[in-house]
Amino acid sequence: MTAVLHATGLSVVHRTRSGPLHAVSEIDLTLRERRTLALVGESGSGKSSIAKALLRLPPPSAGTVTLDGTDLATLTPRALRALRPRMQMVFQDPLSSLNPRRRVSDLVAEPLDAHPDPARDRAVVVARQLDAVGLPSDLFGDRRPGQLSGGQAQRVAIARALTAEPRVLIADEAVSALDVSAQATVLNLLRRLTEERGLASLFISHDLGVVRAVSDDVAVLQLGRLCEQGPTEEVLAAPAHPYTAALLAAVPEPGRPLGDTGLLPADPPSPLAPPSGCRFRTRCPLADARCSAETPAMHEVAPGRTAACHRPLIP
Ligand SMILES: Nc1ncnc2c1ncn2[C@@H]1O[C@H](COP(=O)(O)OP(=O)(O)O)[C@@H](O)[C@H]1O
Ligand code: SF4
Ligand SMILES: [Mg+2]
């Protein structure tokens, strides 16, 4: 499977009044064609910081991001602008990104209007994307965002992203605000479009239930560091990292926030003052002296699976 987007050593530092906040450090990720990688972690673990850094909005504090082999940091501002449409993002609240006064067909046409292409007929392009998200243009094209349900509005946002003919689609908590049936529709859609349009997708969520439904691979983020990566089915069937195991304990009750499991104290430590050694050690039932002295390195725990733990749960 072709690697499309590749991040190595990605770090994001936010300036805050209390000093530099290391939101994420040393992140390595690869998005592959026709595959969905899920990025999962509690609120504040740094998921959105990673998403924005991949798009250089703003650029990461350290690390490299390549798109189809091109290091984005080497591009001129003009070349980066030309490449931007190849990387599309979908957010939690679709209505905040859809101008309420515009018609659905005009919203979906926005990327084409911004970069007109004589080879692409506007009406044909719009009809194709709206069909792809199950909102036929003859029924929905003239509506305004206020006349759509939350799920329909999210599908319009996805249709608009598709108009840009992206290589990469980043969905940041894109189903978190939707009811269960709208969630299922949007998850199925993202899965199918990733396949049909050859996208390399990053699906960001705090909810392992939706991660299970949509992703091929999963990367687990804990207080700004990746702690486990591998094929979703394998990781969720037998997690290697105690943090992943604790997150899984939260899954049976949909809608319950991560952390509210009895296994994890509700609040993770502040990224302004992370624990020494393993960043999970203050909440880990397996922590021992080594865990406070030595930061565990990511290493292979099974073929195709990595974890950063001194005492991984799989042999
Ligand atoms: N623009 C910002 N300025 C200062 N701190 C930020 C900013 N954005 C995020 N943070 C902090 O960085 C950490 C990670 O945030 P974020 O990437 O939004 O996590 P998530 O998306 O997983 O909830 C949090 O501690 C958050 O408070
Ligand atoms: S390194 Fe130690 S504290 Fe960290 S997850 Fe593994 S056992 Fe727990
Ligand atoms: Mg976020």
Short mmCIF file of N, CA and C in Angstrom, two decimals, residues 109-271:
data_model
loop_
_atom_site.label_atom_id
_atom_site.label_comp_id
_atom_site.label_asym_id
_atom_site.label_seq_id
_atom_site.Cartn_x
_atom_site.Cartn_y
_atom_site.Cartn_z
N ALA A 109 -19.23 23.44 -4.40
CA ALA A 109 -18.41 23.91 -5.52
C ALA A 109 -17.23 24.77 -5.08
N GLU A 110 -17.19 25.16 -3.79
CA GLU A 110 -16.19 26.15 -3.34
C GLU A 110 -14.74 25.82 -3.77
N PRO A 111 -14.26 24.58 -3.56
CA PRO A 111 -12.86 24.31 -3.94
C PRO A 111 -12.61 24.50 -5.45
N LEU A 112 -13.63 24.19 -6.26
CA LEU A 112 -13.49 24.34 -7.72
C LEU A 112 -13.55 25.83 -8.09
N ASP A 113 -14.41 26.58 -7.42
CA ASP A 113 -14.48 28.02 -7.68
C ASP A 113 -13.16 28.71 -7.31
N ALA A 114 -12.51 28.19 -6.27
CA ALA A 114 -11.24 28.77 -5.84
C ALA A 114 -10.11 28.42 -6.81
N HIS A 115 -10.19 27.24 -7.41
CA HIS A 115 -9.17 26.81 -8.37
C HIS A 115 -9.88 26.30 -9.63
N PRO A 116 -10.44 27.21 -10.45
CA PRO A 116 -11.23 26.77 -11.61
C PRO A 116 -10.40 25.89 -12.55
N ASP A 117 -11.08 24.91 -13.14
CA ASP A 117 -10.43 23.96 -14.04
C ASP A 117 -11.37 23.75 -15.22
N PRO A 118 -10.97 24.23 -16.41
CA PRO A 118 -11.86 24.14 -17.57
C PRO A 118 -12.28 22.71 -17.90
N ALA A 119 -11.48 21.75 -17.43
CA ALA A 119 -11.81 20.35 -17.71
C ALA A 119 -12.91 19.81 -16.79
N ARG A 120 -13.28 20.60 -15.77
CA ARG A 120 -14.26 20.09 -14.81
C ARG A 120 -15.51 20.97 -14.83
N ASP A 121 -16.60 20.42 -15.31
CA ASP A 121 -17.86 21.16 -15.37
C ASP A 121 -18.46 21.28 -13.96
N ARG A 122 -18.74 22.51 -13.56
CA ARG A 122 -19.16 22.77 -12.18
C ARG A 122 -20.37 21.94 -11.77
N ALA A 123 -21.41 21.97 -12.59
CA ALA A 123 -22.64 21.25 -12.22
C ALA A 123 -22.40 19.74 -12.14
N VAL A 124 -21.58 19.23 -13.04
CA VAL A 124 -21.29 17.79 -13.05
C VAL A 124 -20.50 17.40 -11.80
N VAL A 125 -19.51 18.24 -11.48
CA VAL A 125 -18.68 17.96 -10.30
C VAL A 125 -19.54 17.97 -9.04
N VAL A 126 -20.38 18.99 -8.90
CA VAL A 126 -21.22 19.10 -7.69
C VAL A 126 -22.16 17.91 -7.59
N ALA A 127 -22.81 17.56 -8.71
CA ALA A 127 -23.75 16.44 -8.68
C ALA A 127 -23.04 15.15 -8.30
N ARG A 128 -21.82 14.98 -8.81
CA ARG A 128 -21.07 13.75 -8.51
C ARG A 128 -20.77 13.64 -7.01
N GLN A 129 -20.30 14.75 -6.41
CA GLN A 129 -19.93 14.68 -4.99
C GLN A 129 -21.17 14.51 -4.12
N LEU A 130 -22.26 15.21 -4.47
CA LEU A 130 -23.47 15.08 -3.65
C LEU A 130 -24.05 13.68 -3.76
N ASP A 131 -24.00 13.09 -4.96
CA ASP A 131 -24.43 11.69 -5.11
C ASP A 131 -23.58 10.78 -4.23
N ALA A 132 -22.28 11.06 -4.23
CA ALA A 132 -21.35 10.18 -3.49
C ALA A 132 -21.65 10.19 -1.99
N VAL A 133 -22.20 11.28 -1.48
CA VAL A 133 -22.51 11.32 -0.04
C VAL A 133 -24.00 11.07 0.22
N GLY A 134 -24.73 10.65 -0.82
CA GLY A 134 -26.14 10.26 -0.64
C GLY A 134 -27.09 11.43 -0.48
N LEU A 135 -26.72 12.59 -1.04
CA LEU A 135 -27.61 13.76 -1.00
C LEU A 135 -27.81 14.25 -2.42
N PRO A 136 -28.74 13.65 -3.18
CA PRO A 136 -28.89 14.00 -4.59
C PRO A 136 -29.07 15.51 -4.79
N SER A 137 -28.38 16.06 -5.79
CA SER A 137 -28.37 17.52 -5.93
C SER A 137 -29.74 18.08 -6.27
N ASP A 138 -30.62 17.30 -6.95
CA ASP A 138 -31.94 17.85 -7.25
C ASP A 138 -32.78 18.04 -5.98
N LEU A 139 -32.50 17.25 -4.96
CA LEU A 139 -33.24 17.40 -3.69
C LEU A 139 -32.55 18.35 -2.72
N PHE A 140 -31.21 18.35 -2.73
CA PHE A 140 -30.48 19.07 -1.67
C PHE A 140 -29.71 20.29 -2.16
N GLY A 141 -29.49 20.39 -3.48
CA GLY A 141 -28.60 21.43 -4.01
C GLY A 141 -29.01 22.84 -3.65
N ASP A 142 -30.33 23.10 -3.54
CA ASP A 142 -30.79 24.46 -3.28
C ASP A 142 -31.00 24.77 -1.80
N ARG A 143 -30.80 23.76 -0.95
CA ARG A 143 -31.01 24.03 0.48
C ARG A 143 -29.88 24.86 1.06
N ARG A 144 -30.18 25.47 2.21
CA ARG A 144 -29.14 26.17 2.99
C ARG A 144 -28.77 25.27 4.16
N PRO A 145 -27.59 25.48 4.75
CA PRO A 145 -27.16 24.61 5.86
C PRO A 145 -28.19 24.50 6.97
N GLY A 146 -28.92 25.58 7.25
CA GLY A 146 -29.92 25.55 8.33
C GLY A 146 -31.07 24.59 8.06
N GLN A 147 -31.21 24.14 6.81
CA GLN A 147 -32.29 23.21 6.45
C GLN A 147 -31.81 21.77 6.41
N LEU A 148 -30.63 21.53 7.00
CA LEU A 148 -30.07 20.18 7.00
C LEU A 148 -29.97 19.66 8.43
N SER A 149 -30.06 18.33 8.58
CA SER A 149 -29.75 17.73 9.89
C SER A 149 -28.24 17.77 10.09
N GLY A 150 -27.78 17.49 11.31
CA GLY A 150 -26.35 17.49 11.60
C GLY A 150 -25.60 16.51 10.70
N GLY A 151 -26.17 15.32 10.52
CA GLY A 151 -25.52 14.31 9.67
C GLY A 151 -25.46 14.75 8.22
N GLN A 152 -26.56 15.37 7.73
CA GLN A 152 -26.57 15.86 6.34
C GLN A 152 -25.55 16.97 6.16
N ALA A 153 -25.46 17.88 7.14
CA ALA A 153 -24.49 18.97 7.06
C ALA A 153 -23.06 18.40 7.02
N GLN A 154 -22.81 17.37 7.82
CA GLN A 154 -21.47 16.78 7.80
C GLN A 154 -21.20 16.14 6.43
N ARG A 155 -22.24 15.54 5.82
CA ARG A 155 -22.05 14.96 4.49
C ARG A 155 -21.79 16.03 3.44
N VAL A 156 -22.39 17.21 3.60
CA VAL A 156 -22.09 18.32 2.68
C VAL A 156 -20.63 18.75 2.84
N ALA A 157 -20.17 18.81 4.10
CA ALA A 157 -18.77 19.18 4.34
C ALA A 157 -17.83 18.15 3.69
N ILE A 158 -18.21 16.89 3.75
CA ILE A 158 -17.39 15.85 3.12
C ILE A 158 -17.43 15.98 1.60
N ALA A 159 -18.63 16.25 1.06
CA ALA A 159 -18.76 16.43 -0.40
C ALA A 159 -17.88 17.58 -0.87
N ARG A 160 -17.88 18.66 -0.10
CA ARG A 160 -17.03 19.80 -0.46
C ARG A 160 -15.55 19.42 -0.44
N ALA A 161 -15.15 18.66 0.57
CA ALA A 161 -13.76 18.19 0.63
C ALA A 161 -13.42 17.37 -0.61
N LEU A 162 -14.37 16.53 -1.06
CA LEU A 162 -14.11 15.67 -2.22
C LEU A 162 -13.93 16.48 -3.50
N THR A 163 -14.63 17.62 -3.60
CA THR A 163 -14.49 18.47 -4.79
C THR A 163 -13.03 18.87 -5.01
N ALA A 164 -12.27 18.98 -3.94
CA ALA A 164 -10.87 19.37 -4.06
C ALA A 164 -9.99 18.23 -4.55
N GLU A 165 -10.58 17.03 -4.78
CA GLU A 165 -9.84 15.84 -5.20
C GLU A 165 -8.62 15.59 -4.32
N PRO A 166 -8.88 15.42 -3.00
CA PRO A 166 -7.76 15.29 -2.07
C PRO A 166 -7.05 13.95 -2.18
N ARG A 167 -5.80 13.95 -1.74
CA ARG A 167 -5.06 12.71 -1.51
C ARG A 167 -5.29 12.26 -0.07
N VAL A 168 -5.37 13.27 0.81
CA VAL A 168 -5.45 13.01 2.25
C VAL A 168 -6.73 13.62 2.80
N LEU A 169 -7.44 12.85 3.64
CA LEU A 169 -8.63 13.38 4.32
C LEU A 169 -8.42 13.21 5.81
N ILE A 170 -8.49 14.32 6.54
CA ILE A 170 -8.35 14.28 7.99
C ILE A 170 -9.68 14.63 8.61
N ALA A 171 -10.25 13.69 9.35
CA ALA A 171 -11.54 13.92 10.00
C ALA A 171 -11.28 14.03 11.50
N ASP A 172 -11.45 15.25 12.05
CA ASP A 172 -11.14 15.49 13.46
C ASP A 172 -12.44 15.49 14.28
N GLU A 173 -12.71 14.39 14.97
CA GLU A 173 -13.94 14.22 15.77
C GLU A 173 -15.18 14.46 14.89
N ALA A 174 -15.12 13.98 13.63
CA ALA A 174 -16.14 14.33 12.64
C ALA A 174 -17.50 13.72 12.93
N VAL A 175 -17.58 12.69 13.79
CA VAL A 175 -18.90 12.12 14.08
C VAL A 175 -19.27 12.32 15.56
N SER A 176 -18.41 13.01 16.31
CA SER A 176 -18.61 13.09 17.77
C SER A 176 -19.89 13.82 18.16
N ALA A 177 -20.36 14.74 17.29
CA ALA A 177 -21.54 15.52 17.66
C ALA A 177 -22.82 14.92 17.07
N LEU A 178 -22.70 13.78 16.36
CA LEU A 178 -23.87 13.22 15.66
C LEU A 178 -24.54 12.13 16.48
N ASP A 179 -25.85 11.93 16.24
CA ASP A 179 -26.53 10.83 16.92
C ASP A 179 -26.08 9.51 16.28
N VAL A 180 -26.41 8.40 16.96
CA VAL A 180 -25.83 7.11 16.60
C VAL A 180 -26.10 6.73 15.14
N SER A 181 -27.31 6.99 14.63
CA SER A 181 -27.59 6.54 13.26
C SER A 181 -26.88 7.43 12.25
N ALA A 182 -26.79 8.73 12.52
CA ALA A 182 -26.03 9.61 11.63
C ALA A 182 -24.54 9.26 11.68
N GLN A 183 -24.06 8.86 12.87
CA GLN A 183 -22.67 8.41 13.00
C GLN A 183 -22.40 7.24 12.07
N ALA A 184 -23.31 6.26 12.10
CA ALA A 184 -23.11 5.06 11.29
C ALA A 184 -23.07 5.42 9.80
N THR A 185 -23.97 6.33 9.37
CA THR A 185 -23.99 6.74 7.96
C THR A 185 -22.67 7.39 7.57
N VAL A 186 -22.19 8.31 8.40
CA VAL A 186 -20.97 9.03 8.06
C VAL A 186 -19.75 8.10 8.12
N LEU A 187 -19.72 7.19 9.08
CA LEU A 187 -18.59 6.25 9.17
C LEU A 187 -18.54 5.35 7.93
N ASN A 188 -19.71 4.83 7.52
CA ASN A 188 -19.75 3.99 6.31
C ASN A 188 -19.28 4.77 5.09
N LEU A 189 -19.72 6.02 5.04
CA LEU A 189 -19.35 6.89 3.93
C LEU A 189 -17.84 7.10 3.88
N LEU A 190 -17.25 7.41 5.02
CA LEU A 190 -15.81 7.66 5.06
C LEU A 190 -15.04 6.42 4.63
N ARG A 191 -15.51 5.27 5.07
CA ARG A 191 -14.86 4.00 4.71
C ARG A 191 -14.91 3.78 3.21
N ARG A 192 -16.13 3.97 2.64
CA ARG A 192 -16.33 3.71 1.22
C ARG A 192 -15.55 4.71 0.35
N LEU A 193 -15.59 6.00 0.74
CA LEU A 193 -14.92 7.02 -0.07
C LEU A 193 -13.40 6.84 -0.02
N THR A 194 -12.88 6.44 1.13
CA THR A 194 -11.44 6.20 1.25
C THR A 194 -11.02 5.15 0.24
N GLU A 195 -11.84 4.11 0.11
CA GLU A 195 -11.59 3.03 -0.84
C GLU A 195 -11.76 3.53 -2.28
N GLU A 196 -12.95 4.09 -2.58
CA GLU A 196 -13.28 4.43 -3.97
C GLU A 196 -12.44 5.57 -4.53
N ARG A 197 -12.13 6.55 -3.69
CA ARG A 197 -11.38 7.71 -4.20
C ARG A 197 -9.89 7.59 -3.95
N GLY A 198 -9.47 6.45 -3.41
CA GLY A 198 -8.04 6.24 -3.17
C GLY A 198 -7.47 7.23 -2.17
N LEU A 199 -8.27 7.59 -1.15
CA LEU A 199 -7.80 8.55 -0.15
C LEU A 199 -6.88 7.88 0.86
N ALA A 200 -6.05 8.68 1.49
CA ALA A 200 -5.31 8.25 2.67
C ALA A 200 -5.94 9.02 3.83
N SER A 201 -6.66 8.31 4.72
CA SER A 201 -7.48 9.01 5.70
C SER A 201 -6.94 8.90 7.12
N LEU A 202 -7.07 10.01 7.83
CA LEU A 202 -6.76 10.02 9.26
C LEU A 202 -8.06 10.33 9.99
N PHE A 203 -8.46 9.41 10.86
CA PHE A 203 -9.73 9.56 11.56
C PHE A 203 -9.42 9.77 13.03
N ILE A 204 -9.72 10.97 13.51
CA ILE A 204 -9.37 11.33 14.87
C ILE A 204 -10.59 11.20 15.77
N SER A 205 -10.44 10.51 16.89
CA SER A 205 -11.59 10.31 17.77
C SER A 205 -11.15 10.00 19.19
N HIS A 206 -12.04 10.29 20.13
CA HIS A 206 -11.79 9.88 21.51
C HIS A 206 -12.56 8.59 21.80
N ASP A 207 -13.24 8.04 20.77
CA ASP A 207 -14.20 6.96 20.98
C ASP A 207 -13.73 5.68 20.27
N LEU A 208 -13.30 4.68 21.05
CA LEU A 208 -12.79 3.45 20.44
C LEU A 208 -13.87 2.68 19.68
N GLY A 209 -15.14 2.90 20.04
CA GLY A 209 -16.23 2.23 19.33
C GLY A 209 -16.27 2.66 17.87
N VAL A 210 -16.17 3.96 17.61
CA VAL A 210 -16.21 4.42 16.22
C VAL A 210 -14.89 4.10 15.51
N VAL A 211 -13.79 4.11 16.26
CA VAL A 211 -12.49 3.74 15.69
C VAL A 211 -12.56 2.31 15.14
N ARG A 212 -13.20 1.42 15.92
CA ARG A 212 -13.34 0.03 15.51
C ARG A 212 -14.13 -0.07 14.19
N ALA A 213 -15.16 0.80 14.06
CA ALA A 213 -16.03 0.72 12.89
C ALA A 213 -15.37 1.26 11.62
N VAL A 214 -14.40 2.14 11.75
CA VAL A 214 -13.97 2.88 10.56
C VAL A 214 -12.53 2.61 10.13
N SER A 215 -11.65 2.18 11.05
CA SER A 215 -10.22 2.23 10.71
C SER A 215 -9.60 0.87 10.42
N ASP A 216 -8.56 0.90 9.61
CA ASP A 216 -7.74 -0.29 9.36
C ASP A 216 -6.66 -0.41 10.43
N ASP A 217 -6.07 0.73 10.76
CA ASP A 217 -4.98 0.77 11.73
C ASP A 217 -5.29 1.82 12.78
N VAL A 218 -4.65 1.68 13.94
CA VAL A 218 -4.92 2.63 15.01
C VAL A 218 -3.60 3.07 15.65
N ALA A 219 -3.54 4.35 16.02
CA ALA A 219 -2.42 4.90 16.77
C ALA A 219 -3.01 5.51 18.04
N VAL A 220 -2.47 5.11 19.19
CA VAL A 220 -3.03 5.57 20.46
C VAL A 220 -2.11 6.64 21.05
N LEU A 221 -2.73 7.78 21.38
CA LEU A 221 -1.98 8.93 21.87
C LEU A 221 -2.26 9.12 23.36
N GLN A 222 -1.21 9.28 24.14
CA GLN A 222 -1.34 9.44 25.59
C GLN A 222 -0.47 10.61 26.01
N LEU A 223 -1.09 11.68 26.48
CA LEU A 223 -0.35 12.85 26.94
C LEU A 223 0.77 13.26 25.97
N GLY A 224 0.40 13.37 24.69
CA GLY A 224 1.32 13.91 23.71
C GLY A 224 2.31 12.94 23.10
N ARG A 225 2.26 11.67 23.49
CA ARG A 225 3.15 10.67 22.89
C ARG A 225 2.33 9.49 22.39
N LEU A 226 2.76 8.93 21.27
CA LEU A 226 2.11 7.69 20.83
C LEU A 226 2.57 6.57 21.74
N CYS A 227 1.62 5.76 22.20
CA CYS A 227 2.00 4.66 23.07
C CYS A 227 1.76 3.30 22.42
N GLU A 228 0.96 3.25 21.37
CA GLU A 228 0.72 1.97 20.71
C GLU A 228 0.24 2.20 19.30
N GLN A 229 0.67 1.34 18.36
CA GLN A 229 0.22 1.40 16.97
C GLN A 229 0.10 0.01 16.41
N GLY A 230 -0.88 -0.20 15.53
CA GLY A 230 -0.99 -1.49 14.87
C GLY A 230 -2.34 -1.63 14.19
N PRO A 231 -2.59 -2.82 13.57
CA PRO A 231 -3.89 -3.05 12.94
C PRO A 231 -5.01 -2.97 13.98
N THR A 232 -6.08 -2.25 13.66
CA THR A 232 -7.14 -1.97 14.63
C THR A 232 -7.69 -3.25 15.27
N GLU A 233 -8.01 -4.24 14.44
CA GLU A 233 -8.62 -5.46 14.98
C GLU A 233 -7.71 -6.12 16.02
N GLU A 234 -6.42 -6.19 15.68
CA GLU A 234 -5.49 -6.87 16.59
C GLU A 234 -5.29 -6.07 17.88
N VAL A 235 -5.16 -4.75 17.73
CA VAL A 235 -4.90 -3.92 18.91
C VAL A 235 -6.11 -3.96 19.85
N LEU A 236 -7.31 -3.88 19.28
CA LEU A 236 -8.49 -3.86 20.14
C LEU A 236 -8.80 -5.24 20.72
N ALA A 237 -8.39 -6.30 20.01
CA ALA A 237 -8.62 -7.65 20.53
C ALA A 237 -7.65 -7.95 21.67
N ALA A 238 -6.43 -7.45 21.57
CA ALA A 238 -5.41 -7.74 22.59
C ALA A 238 -4.45 -6.57 22.69
N PRO A 239 -4.84 -5.52 23.43
CA PRO A 239 -3.98 -4.34 23.52
C PRO A 239 -2.65 -4.68 24.19
N ALA A 240 -1.58 -4.02 23.71
CA ALA A 240 -0.26 -4.25 24.31
C ALA A 240 0.02 -3.24 25.41
N HIS A 241 -0.54 -2.03 25.29
CA HIS A 241 -0.22 -0.97 26.24
C HIS A 241 -1.33 -0.86 27.30
N PRO A 242 -0.96 -0.76 28.57
CA PRO A 242 -1.97 -0.64 29.62
C PRO A 242 -2.94 0.52 29.41
N TYR A 243 -2.48 1.60 28.76
CA TYR A 243 -3.40 2.71 28.50
C TYR A 243 -4.48 2.30 27.50
N THR A 244 -4.09 1.61 26.43
CA THR A 244 -5.08 1.13 25.47
C THR A 244 -6.08 0.21 26.16
N ALA A 245 -5.57 -0.64 27.03
CA ALA A 245 -6.45 -1.57 27.75
C ALA A 245 -7.44 -0.79 28.62
N ALA A 246 -6.97 0.28 29.26
CA ALA A 246 -7.85 1.09 30.10
C ALA A 246 -8.90 1.80 29.25
N LEU A 247 -8.49 2.29 28.07
CA LEU A 247 -9.46 2.94 27.17
C LEU A 247 -10.52 1.95 26.73
N LEU A 248 -10.11 0.72 26.45
CA LEU A 248 -11.06 -0.30 25.99
C LEU A 248 -12.11 -0.60 27.04
N ALA A 249 -11.73 -0.49 28.29
CA ALA A 249 -12.68 -0.75 29.37
C ALA A 249 -13.82 0.27 29.35
N ALA A 250 -13.64 1.38 28.63
CA ALA A 250 -14.67 2.42 28.56
C ALA A 250 -15.67 2.16 27.45
N VAL A 251 -15.37 1.25 26.54
CA VAL A 251 -16.17 1.12 25.33
C VAL A 251 -17.61 0.63 25.52
N PRO A 252 -17.87 -0.33 26.42
CA PRO A 252 -19.24 -0.87 26.45
C PRO A 252 -20.36 0.15 26.62
N GLU A 253 -20.09 1.29 27.22
CA GLU A 253 -21.15 2.29 27.34
C GLU A 253 -20.91 3.43 26.36
N PRO A 254 -21.64 3.42 25.23
CA PRO A 254 -21.40 4.45 24.22
C PRO A 254 -21.66 5.84 24.80
N GLY A 255 -20.85 6.79 24.38
CA GLY A 255 -21.07 8.15 24.81
C GLY A 255 -20.38 8.51 26.11
N ARG A 256 -19.89 7.49 26.84
CA ARG A 256 -19.20 7.81 28.08
C ARG A 256 -17.80 8.31 27.75
N PRO A 257 -17.38 9.46 28.33
CA PRO A 257 -16.09 10.00 27.95
C PRO A 257 -14.95 9.07 28.36
N LEU A 258 -13.89 9.07 27.55
CA LEU A 258 -12.71 8.29 27.88
C LEU A 258 -12.18 8.75 29.22
N GLY A 259 -11.69 7.83 29.99
CA GLY A 259 -11.14 8.21 31.28
C GLY A 259 -12.14 7.90 32.38
N ASP A 260 -13.44 7.90 32.03
CA ASP A 260 -14.46 7.71 33.05
C ASP A 260 -14.75 6.22 33.20
N THR A 261 -13.74 5.47 33.54
CA THR A 261 -13.86 4.02 33.52
C THR A 261 -13.67 3.38 34.88
N GLY A 262 -13.26 4.17 35.86
CA GLY A 262 -12.89 3.57 37.12
C GLY A 262 -11.45 3.10 37.09
N LEU A 263 -10.95 2.78 35.88
CA LEU A 263 -9.55 2.37 35.75
C LEU A 263 -8.64 3.58 35.66
N LEU A 264 -9.13 4.60 34.96
CA LEU A 264 -8.34 5.81 34.78
C LEU A 264 -8.91 6.91 35.65
N PRO A 265 -8.09 7.54 36.49
CA PRO A 265 -8.58 8.76 37.14
C PRO A 265 -9.02 9.74 36.05
N ALA A 266 -10.05 10.52 36.33
CA ALA A 266 -10.68 11.32 35.27
C ALA A 266 -9.69 12.24 34.55
N ASP A 267 -8.78 12.85 35.29
CA ASP A 267 -7.92 13.84 34.65
C ASP A 267 -6.50 13.35 34.48
N PRO A 268 -5.99 13.36 33.25
CA PRO A 268 -4.58 13.05 33.05
C PRO A 268 -3.72 14.18 33.60
N PRO A 269 -2.41 13.92 33.85
CA PRO A 269 -1.53 14.99 34.31
C PRO A 269 -1.46 16.11 33.28
N SER A 270 -1.08 17.32 33.70
CA SER A 270 -0.94 18.44 32.77
C SER A 270 0.27 18.23 31.87
N PRO A 271 0.12 18.54 30.57
CA PRO A 271 1.30 18.46 29.69
C PRO A 271 2.36 19.50 30.07
#
